[in-house]
mmCIF file of C-alpha atoms and ligand atoms in Angstrom:
data_model
loop_
_atom_site.group_PDB
_atom_site.id
_atom_site.type_symbol
_atom_site.label_atom_id
_atom_site.label_comp_id
_atom_site.label_asym_id
_atom_site.label_seq_id
_atom_site.Cartn_x
_atom_site.Cartn_y
_atom_site.Cartn_z
ATOM 1 C CA MET A 451 32.789 -40.321 16.894
ATOM 2 C CA ALA A 452 33.116 -36.805 18.260
ATOM 3 C CA ASP A 453 32.991 -34.119 15.602
ATOM 4 C CA LYS A 454 34.120 -30.611 16.385
ATOM 5 C CA ARG A 455 31.930 -29.042 13.705
ATOM 6 C CA LEU A 456 29.072 -27.005 15.078
ATOM 7 C CA ALA A 457 25.570 -27.968 13.988
ATOM 8 C CA VAL A 458 22.905 -25.257 14.203
ATOM 9 C CA VAL A 459 19.225 -26.237 14.291
ATOM 10 C CA THR A 460 16.450 -23.637 14.045
ATOM 11 C CA GLY A 461 13.091 -24.286 15.706
ATOM 12 C CA ALA A 462 14.909 -26.618 18.089
ATOM 13 C CA ALA A 463 12.673 -26.355 21.143
ATOM 14 C CA ARG A 464 10.049 -28.917 20.243
ATOM 15 C CA GLY A 465 8.729 -31.354 17.663
ATOM 16 C CA ILE A 466 10.950 -32.312 14.763
ATOM 17 C CA GLY A 467 13.667 -29.771 15.672
ATOM 18 C CA ARG A 468 14.026 -31.212 19.139
ATOM 19 C CA ALA A 469 14.392 -34.740 17.734
ATOM 20 C CA ILE A 470 17.036 -33.445 15.300
ATOM 21 C CA VAL A 471 18.994 -31.961 18.221
ATOM 22 C CA PHE A 472 18.980 -35.325 20.037
ATOM 23 C CA GLU A 473 19.915 -37.288 16.908
ATOM 24 C CA LEU A 474 22.847 -34.985 16.069
ATOM 25 C CA LEU A 475 24.058 -35.158 19.671
ATOM 26 C CA ARG A 476 23.947 -38.948 19.461
ATOM 27 C CA GLN A 477 26.111 -38.645 16.333
ATOM 28 C CA GLY A 478 28.715 -36.822 18.444
ATOM 29 C CA ARG A 479 28.061 -33.314 17.109
ATOM 30 C CA ILE A 480 28.243 -30.062 19.021
ATOM 31 C CA VAL A 481 24.735 -28.661 18.624
ATOM 32 C CA ALA A 482 23.280 -25.160 18.984
ATOM 33 C CA GLY A 483 19.484 -24.949 19.083
ATOM 34 C CA LEU A 484 17.723 -21.704 18.180
ATOM 35 C CA ASP A 485 14.102 -20.985 19.013
ATOM 36 C CA ILE A 486 11.760 -18.131 19.809
ATOM 37 C CA ARG A 487 10.422 -19.908 22.934
ATOM 38 C CA GLU A 488 12.699 -19.417 25.888
ATOM 39 C CA ASP A 489 10.688 -21.613 28.295
ATOM 40 C CA GLN A 490 10.778 -24.573 25.909
ATOM 41 C CA LEU A 491 14.488 -24.049 25.251
ATOM 42 C CA LYS A 492 15.057 -24.361 29.003
ATOM 43 C CA GLU A 493 13.113 -27.623 29.030
ATOM 44 C CA LEU A 494 15.195 -28.850 26.093
ATOM 45 C CA THR A 495 18.426 -28.010 27.908
ATOM 46 C CA GLN A 496 17.230 -29.960 30.936
ATOM 47 C CA ALA A 497 16.072 -32.979 28.910
ATOM 48 C CA VAL A 498 19.356 -33.049 26.996
ATOM 49 C CA LYS A 499 21.295 -32.893 30.259
ATOM 50 C CA GLU A 500 19.250 -35.769 31.687
ATOM 51 C CA ALA A 501 20.138 -37.798 28.590
ATOM 52 C CA GLY A 502 23.839 -37.184 29.325
ATOM 53 C CA PHE A 503 24.537 -34.586 26.634
ATOM 54 C CA GLU A 504 24.908 -30.827 26.386
ATOM 55 C CA VAL A 505 23.260 -28.395 24.007
ATOM 56 C CA LEU A 506 23.890 -24.706 23.362
ATOM 57 C CA THR A 507 20.702 -22.698 23.090
ATOM 58 C CA ARG A 508 19.962 -19.217 21.822
ATOM 59 C CA CYS A 509 16.578 -17.541 22.154
ATOM 60 C CA VAL A 510 15.965 -15.742 18.884
ATOM 61 C CA ASP A 511 13.103 -14.802 16.633
ATOM 62 C CA ILE A 512 14.613 -15.882 13.344
ATOM 63 C CA THR A 513 12.565 -13.332 11.405
ATOM 64 C CA GLN A 514 14.663 -10.586 13.035
ATOM 65 C CA THR A 515 17.414 -10.611 10.456
ATOM 66 C CA ASP A 516 19.957 -8.525 12.379
ATOM 67 C CA ARG A 517 19.594 -10.549 15.560
ATOM 68 C CA LEU A 518 19.723 -13.881 13.715
ATOM 69 C CA THR A 519 22.824 -12.761 11.844
ATOM 70 C CA GLU A 520 24.510 -11.603 15.041
ATOM 71 C CA VAL A 521 23.744 -14.896 16.860
ATOM 72 C CA LEU A 522 25.004 -17.053 14.009
ATOM 73 C CA GLU A 523 28.114 -14.944 13.433
ATOM 74 C CA SER A 524 29.066 -15.075 17.097
ATOM 75 C CA LEU A 525 28.526 -18.871 17.201
ATOM 76 C CA ALA A 526 30.714 -19.182 14.095
ATOM 77 C CA VAL A 527 33.484 -17.139 15.728
ATOM 78 C CA GLU A 528 33.240 -19.093 18.979
ATOM 79 C CA TYR A 529 33.217 -22.553 17.372
ATOM 80 C CA GLY A 530 35.438 -21.963 14.347
ATOM 81 C CA GLY A 531 32.562 -21.956 11.877
ATOM 82 C CA ILE A 532 29.194 -23.575 11.322
ATOM 83 C CA GLY A 533 29.566 -27.027 9.806
ATOM 84 C CA ILE A 534 25.922 -28.018 9.635
ATOM 85 C CA LEU A 535 22.833 -25.837 9.324
ATOM 86 C CA VAL A 536 19.372 -27.319 9.687
ATOM 87 C CA ASN A 537 16.644 -24.888 8.645
ATOM 88 C CA ASN A 538 13.781 -26.483 10.542
ATOM 89 C CA ALA A 539 11.681 -23.696 12.103
ATOM 90 C CA GLY A 540 8.343 -23.393 10.377
ATOM 91 C CA ILE A 541 4.803 -22.213 10.967
ATOM 92 C CA THR A 542 1.410 -22.547 9.318
ATOM 93 C CA ARG A 543 -1.402 -20.057 8.892
ATOM 94 C CA ASP A 544 -3.806 -22.209 6.930
ATOM 95 C CA LYS A 545 -6.830 -20.687 5.231
ATOM 96 C CA LEU A 546 -8.599 -21.016 1.946
ATOM 97 C CA MET A 547 -6.737 -18.876 -0.545
ATOM 98 C CA ILE A 548 -9.624 -16.496 -1.156
ATOM 99 C CA GLN A 549 -9.773 -15.742 2.574
ATOM 100 C CA MET A 550 -6.037 -15.484 3.080
ATOM 101 C CA GLU A 551 -4.732 -12.055 4.081
ATOM 102 C CA ASP A 552 -1.418 -10.599 2.953
ATOM 103 C CA GLU A 553 -0.340 -10.776 6.581
ATOM 104 C CA ASP A 554 -0.904 -14.584 6.663
ATOM 105 C CA TYR A 555 1.226 -14.879 3.550
ATOM 106 C CA ASP A 556 3.997 -12.552 4.741
ATOM 107 C CA LYS A 557 4.283 -14.122 8.189
ATOM 108 C CA VAL A 558 4.614 -17.662 6.869
ATOM 109 C CA MET A 559 7.064 -16.618 4.173
ATOM 110 C CA SER A 560 9.210 -14.670 6.636
ATOM 111 C CA VAL A 561 9.640 -17.592 9.077
ATOM 112 C CA ASN A 562 9.708 -20.511 6.651
ATOM 113 C CA LEU A 563 11.643 -19.026 3.749
ATOM 114 C CA ARG A 564 13.231 -15.629 4.345
ATOM 115 C CA ALA A 565 14.753 -16.587 7.716
ATOM 116 C CA ALA A 566 16.085 -19.814 6.190
ATOM 117 C CA PHE A 567 17.692 -17.702 3.483
ATOM 118 C CA THR A 568 19.261 -15.375 6.066
ATOM 119 C CA ALA A 569 20.578 -18.261 8.165
ATOM 120 C CA THR A 570 21.951 -20.000 5.098
ATOM 121 C CA ARG A 571 23.697 -16.843 3.880
ATOM 122 C CA VAL A 572 25.464 -16.343 7.218
ATOM 123 C CA ALA A 573 26.341 -20.007 7.706
ATOM 124 C CA ALA A 574 27.550 -20.363 4.115
ATOM 125 C CA ARG A 575 30.181 -17.652 4.621
ATOM 126 C CA SER A 576 31.899 -19.690 7.322
ATOM 127 C CA MET A 577 31.338 -22.927 5.369
ATOM 128 C CA ILE A 578 33.065 -21.413 2.336
ATOM 129 C CA ARG A 579 35.990 -20.338 4.525
ATOM 130 C CA ASN A 580 36.270 -23.844 5.985
ATOM 131 C CA LYS A 581 35.623 -25.611 2.667
ATOM 132 C CA PHE A 582 32.995 -27.796 4.318
ATOM 133 C CA GLY A 583 29.295 -27.499 4.889
ATOM 134 C CA ARG A 584 26.035 -29.397 5.070
ATOM 135 C CA ILE A 585 22.783 -27.472 4.731
ATOM 136 C CA VAL A 586 19.530 -29.347 5.305
ATOM 137 C CA SER A 587 16.227 -27.512 5.029
ATOM 138 C CA ILE A 588 12.957 -28.998 6.215
ATOM 139 C CA SER A 589 10.499 -28.491 3.393
ATOM 140 C CA SER A 590 7.251 -30.459 3.202
ATOM 141 C CA VAL A 591 5.258 -32.670 0.866
ATOM 142 C CA ALA A 592 3.024 -29.581 0.643
ATOM 143 C CA GLY A 593 5.868 -27.886 -1.239
ATOM 144 C CA VAL A 594 6.142 -30.841 -3.611
ATOM 145 C CA MET A 595 2.469 -31.664 -4.223
ATOM 146 C CA GLY A 596 0.627 -28.511 -3.118
ATOM 147 C CA GLN A 597 -1.942 -28.565 -0.340
ATOM 148 C CA ALA A 598 -5.448 -27.113 -0.349
ATOM 149 C CA GLY A 599 -5.796 -24.512 2.390
ATOM 150 C CA SER A 600 -2.048 -23.917 2.600
ATOM 151 C CA ALA A 601 -1.121 -21.763 -0.411
ATOM 152 C CA ASN A 602 1.211 -19.607 1.708
ATOM 153 C CA TYR A 603 2.818 -22.595 3.451
ATOM 154 C CA ALA A 604 3.200 -24.632 0.248
ATOM 155 C CA ALA A 605 4.736 -21.611 -1.516
ATOM 156 C CA SER A 606 7.278 -21.203 1.290
ATOM 157 C CA LYS A 607 8.147 -24.912 1.242
ATOM 158 C CA ALA A 608 8.456 -25.002 -2.562
ATOM 159 C CA GLY A 609 10.610 -21.865 -2.231
ATOM 160 C CA LEU A 610 12.973 -23.742 0.075
ATOM 161 C CA ILE A 611 13.413 -26.378 -2.621
ATOM 162 C CA GLY A 612 14.282 -23.769 -5.276
ATOM 163 C CA MET A 613 16.636 -22.007 -2.883
ATOM 164 C CA THR A 614 18.333 -25.295 -1.990
ATOM 165 C CA LYS A 615 18.898 -26.304 -5.610
ATOM 166 C CA SER A 616 20.341 -22.868 -6.388
ATOM 167 C CA ILE A 617 22.737 -22.975 -3.433
ATOM 168 C CA ALA A 618 23.751 -26.520 -4.334
ATOM 169 C CA ARG A 619 24.772 -25.249 -7.774
ATOM 170 C CA GLU A 620 26.462 -22.122 -6.413
ATOM 171 C CA ILE A 621 28.677 -23.532 -3.679
ATOM 172 C CA GLY A 622 28.995 -27.239 -4.421
ATOM 173 C CA LYS A 623 32.580 -26.670 -5.482
ATOM 174 C CA LYS A 624 33.393 -25.530 -1.942
ATOM 175 C CA ASN A 625 32.514 -28.970 -0.574
ATOM 176 C CA ILE A 626 29.143 -27.726 0.634
ATOM 177 C CA THR A 627 25.975 -29.729 0.053
ATOM 178 C CA ALA A 628 22.425 -28.412 0.322
ATOM 179 C CA ASN A 629 19.407 -30.698 0.445
ATOM 180 C CA CYS A 630 15.775 -30.639 1.500
ATOM 181 C CA ILE A 631 13.767 -33.116 3.457
ATOM 182 C CA ALA A 632 10.075 -33.139 2.664
ATOM 183 C CA PRO A 633 8.211 -34.759 5.556
ATOM 184 C CA GLY A 634 4.684 -35.991 5.055
ATOM 185 C CA PHE A 635 2.352 -36.231 8.047
ATOM 186 C CA ILE A 636 4.482 -36.443 11.185
ATOM 187 C CA GLN A 637 3.068 -36.845 14.708
ATOM 188 C CA THR A 638 3.751 -33.421 16.268
ATOM 189 C CA ASP A 639 1.868 -30.520 17.831
ATOM 190 C CA MET A 640 1.463 -29.144 14.306
ATOM 191 C CA THR A 641 -0.539 -32.180 13.146
ATOM 192 C CA ALA A 642 -2.201 -32.975 16.502
ATOM 193 C CA VAL A 643 -4.588 -30.068 15.936
ATOM 194 C CA LEU A 644 -5.815 -31.359 12.563
ATOM 195 C CA PRO A 645 -9.496 -32.371 12.501
ATOM 196 C CA ASP A 646 -10.109 -36.159 12.579
ATOM 197 C CA MET A 647 -11.577 -35.982 9.084
ATOM 198 C CA VAL A 648 -8.338 -34.556 7.717
ATOM 199 C CA LYS A 649 -6.258 -37.171 9.562
ATOM 200 C CA LYS A 650 -8.435 -39.972 8.157
ATOM 201 C CA ALA A 651 -8.178 -38.597 4.620
ATOM 202 C CA ALA A 652 -4.397 -38.305 5.018
ATOM 203 C CA MET A 653 -4.107 -41.948 6.057
ATOM 204 C CA GLU A 654 -5.837 -43.002 2.819
ATOM 205 C CA VAL A 655 -2.975 -41.585 0.734
ATOM 206 C CA ILE A 656 -0.063 -42.844 2.853
ATOM 207 C CA PRO A 657 1.029 -46.246 1.483
ATOM 208 C CA VAL A 658 2.670 -47.345 4.768
ATOM 209 C CA LYS A 659 -0.549 -46.459 6.653
ATOM 210 C CA ARG A 660 0.894 -44.543 9.550
ATOM 211 C CA PHE A 661 1.964 -41.006 10.377
ATOM 212 C CA GLY A 662 5.725 -40.592 10.640
ATOM 213 C CA THR A 663 7.623 -40.017 13.866
ATOM 214 C CA VAL A 664 9.921 -37.096 14.576
ATOM 215 C CA GLU A 665 12.757 -39.622 14.711
ATOM 216 C CA ASP A 666 11.994 -40.717 11.125
ATOM 217 C CA VAL A 667 12.791 -37.148 10.043
ATOM 218 C CA ALA A 668 15.728 -36.667 12.438
ATOM 219 C CA ARG A 669 17.499 -39.775 11.134
ATOM 220 C CA ALA A 670 17.204 -38.474 7.564
ATOM 221 C CA VAL A 671 18.742 -35.168 8.697
ATOM 222 C CA ALA A 672 21.595 -37.044 10.379
ATOM 223 C CA PHE A 673 22.223 -38.945 7.142
ATOM 224 C CA LEU A 674 22.195 -35.891 4.852
ATOM 225 C CA SER A 675 24.390 -33.901 7.233
ATOM 226 C CA GLY A 676 26.810 -36.773 7.789
ATOM 227 C CA ASP A 677 29.982 -37.884 6.060
ATOM 228 C CA ASP A 678 28.236 -40.612 4.038
ATOM 229 C CA ALA A 679 26.146 -38.083 2.081
ATOM 230 C CA GLY A 680 28.949 -35.954 0.608
ATOM 231 C CA TYR A 681 27.961 -36.789 -2.983
ATOM 232 C CA ILE A 682 24.274 -35.979 -2.529
ATOM 233 C CA THR A 683 23.239 -32.397 -3.165
ATOM 234 C CA GLY A 684 20.286 -30.422 -4.500
ATOM 235 C CA GLN A 685 17.928 -33.260 -3.620
ATOM 236 C CA VAL A 686 14.538 -33.490 -1.980
ATOM 237 C CA LEU A 687 14.256 -36.530 0.261
ATOM 238 C CA CYS A 688 10.604 -37.277 0.997
ATOM 239 C CA VAL A 689 10.138 -38.808 4.443
ATOM 240 C CA ASP A 690 6.456 -39.424 3.987
ATOM 241 C CA GLY A 691 5.604 -43.127 3.947
ATOM 242 C CA GLY A 692 5.331 -42.969 0.168
ATOM 243 C CA MET A 693 2.757 -40.192 0.016
ATOM 244 C CA ALA A 694 4.416 -37.999 -2.618
ATOM 245 C CA MET A 695 5.996 -40.525 -4.969
HETATM 246 P P1 NAI B 1551 6.474 -27.255 15.716
HETATM 247 O O1 NAI B 1551 5.491 -26.150 15.616
HETATM 248 O O2 NAI B 1551 6.249 -28.363 16.683
HETATM 249 O O3 NAI B 1551 7.934 -26.659 15.995
HETATM 250 C C1 NAI B 1551 8.414 -25.550 15.302
HETATM 251 C C2 NAI B 1551 9.402 -24.816 16.184
HETATM 252 O O4 NAI B 1551 9.803 -23.627 15.491
HETATM 253 C C3 NAI B 1551 8.781 -24.374 17.511
HETATM 254 O O5 NAI B 1551 9.625 -24.735 18.593
HETATM 255 C C4 NAI B 1551 8.658 -22.869 17.363
HETATM 256 O O6 NAI B 1551 8.771 -22.160 18.590
HETATM 257 C C5 NAI B 1551 9.817 -22.553 16.407
HETATM 258 N N1 NAI B 1551 9.609 -21.264 15.749
HETATM 259 C C6 NAI B 1551 8.487 -20.829 15.131
HETATM 260 N N2 NAI B 1551 8.644 -19.569 14.709
HETATM 261 C C7 NAI B 1551 9.899 -19.194 15.057
HETATM 262 C C8 NAI B 1551 10.645 -17.995 14.922
HETATM 263 N N3 NAI B 1551 10.126 -16.908 14.335
HETATM 264 N N4 NAI B 1551 11.913 -17.953 15.388
HETATM 265 C C9 NAI B 1551 12.449 -19.040 16.016
HETATM 266 N N5 NAI B 1551 11.786 -20.203 16.182
HETATM 267 C C10 NAI B 1551 10.526 -20.276 15.717
HETATM 268 O O7 NAI B 1551 6.629 -27.820 14.238
HETATM 269 P P2 NAI B 1551 7.098 -29.254 13.720
HETATM 270 O O8 NAI B 1551 5.907 -30.062 13.423
HETATM 271 O O9 NAI B 1551 8.134 -29.813 14.592
HETATM 272 O O10 NAI B 1551 7.723 -28.845 12.305
HETATM 273 C C11 NAI B 1551 9.104 -28.577 12.118
HETATM 274 C C12 NAI B 1551 9.325 -28.310 10.637
HETATM 275 O O11 NAI B 1551 8.882 -29.425 9.866
HETATM 276 C C13 NAI B 1551 8.554 -27.096 10.127
HETATM 277 O O12 NAI B 1551 9.323 -26.390 9.175
HETATM 278 C C14 NAI B 1551 7.352 -27.723 9.451
HETATM 279 O O13 NAI B 1551 6.827 -26.895 8.452
HETATM 280 C C15 NAI B 1551 7.968 -28.986 8.883
HETATM 281 N N6 NAI B 1551 7.008 -30.034 8.602
HETATM 282 C C16 NAI B 1551 6.262 -30.585 9.598
HETATM 283 C C17 NAI B 1551 5.365 -31.601 9.298
HETATM 284 C C18 NAI B 1551 4.543 -32.257 10.361
HETATM 285 O O14 NAI B 1551 3.742 -33.129 10.010
HETATM 286 N N7 NAI B 1551 4.671 -31.912 11.613
HETATM 287 C C19 NAI B 1551 5.163 -32.072 7.925
HETATM 288 C C20 NAI B 1551 6.002 -31.427 6.966
HETATM 289 C C21 NAI B 1551 6.897 -30.449 7.306
#
């Protein structure tokens, strides 16, 4: 079913974001992918074309508030509003807390949390006007359970959960839902670099005994941003093989 509502995905060029773009396209959405990496956005455009779809892309560093606002506002004007926002872009700067610099903290917070706030604020204005919206933010089990070596990252991901619940309360009456997905260990570039010891220890605490796939997360995004999830808001859906229950 074709749906004229625009879906915006941040951090769309690779990993989970890229899988979300493909899944939403398969659902018949018009999708705009934002990312800081122009070369990888070009590759995405090509791969999407080869799969028989089309994607809009915008190269933007989402921590640049003015530029992000301008890009989202112009997309909203062009496409009659933003129907779906997926706050997916995220980074890590893992260190033991006592060695962590303010800069490590600020950088992670600015990409993972502040930019998600900015994007949500802009998108929500057009959602309120259109009396429809679905906001899905990619948190993490680290934000639910905490994670040694990731105090900055876990704080940003827990922050997304608090932000989401607040928005859900604020604008639910406008037919806008806001939810988080908290992935566990997913096979991506982000987890490929983990030492074998860490991967082995992770496997011990995952009841289904495998790392997730990017598609596992993308399908959950498609559900929460779709018509069947209109009565679900303010929730955290863990896509983690049972790790954080
Ligand atoms: P990734 O590193 O493969 O992809 C992240 C994308 O965000 C990249 O394309 C990157 O260029 C983009 N990005 C980074 N900073 C940006 C900026 N300032 N402006 C615009 N784009 C920017 O990461 P992955 O693994 O696909 O993760 C996606 C999301 O899922 C992140 O929020 C991550 O924290 C979260 N997550 C990932 C898990 C995993 O196991 N991979 C587990 C739990 C959560």
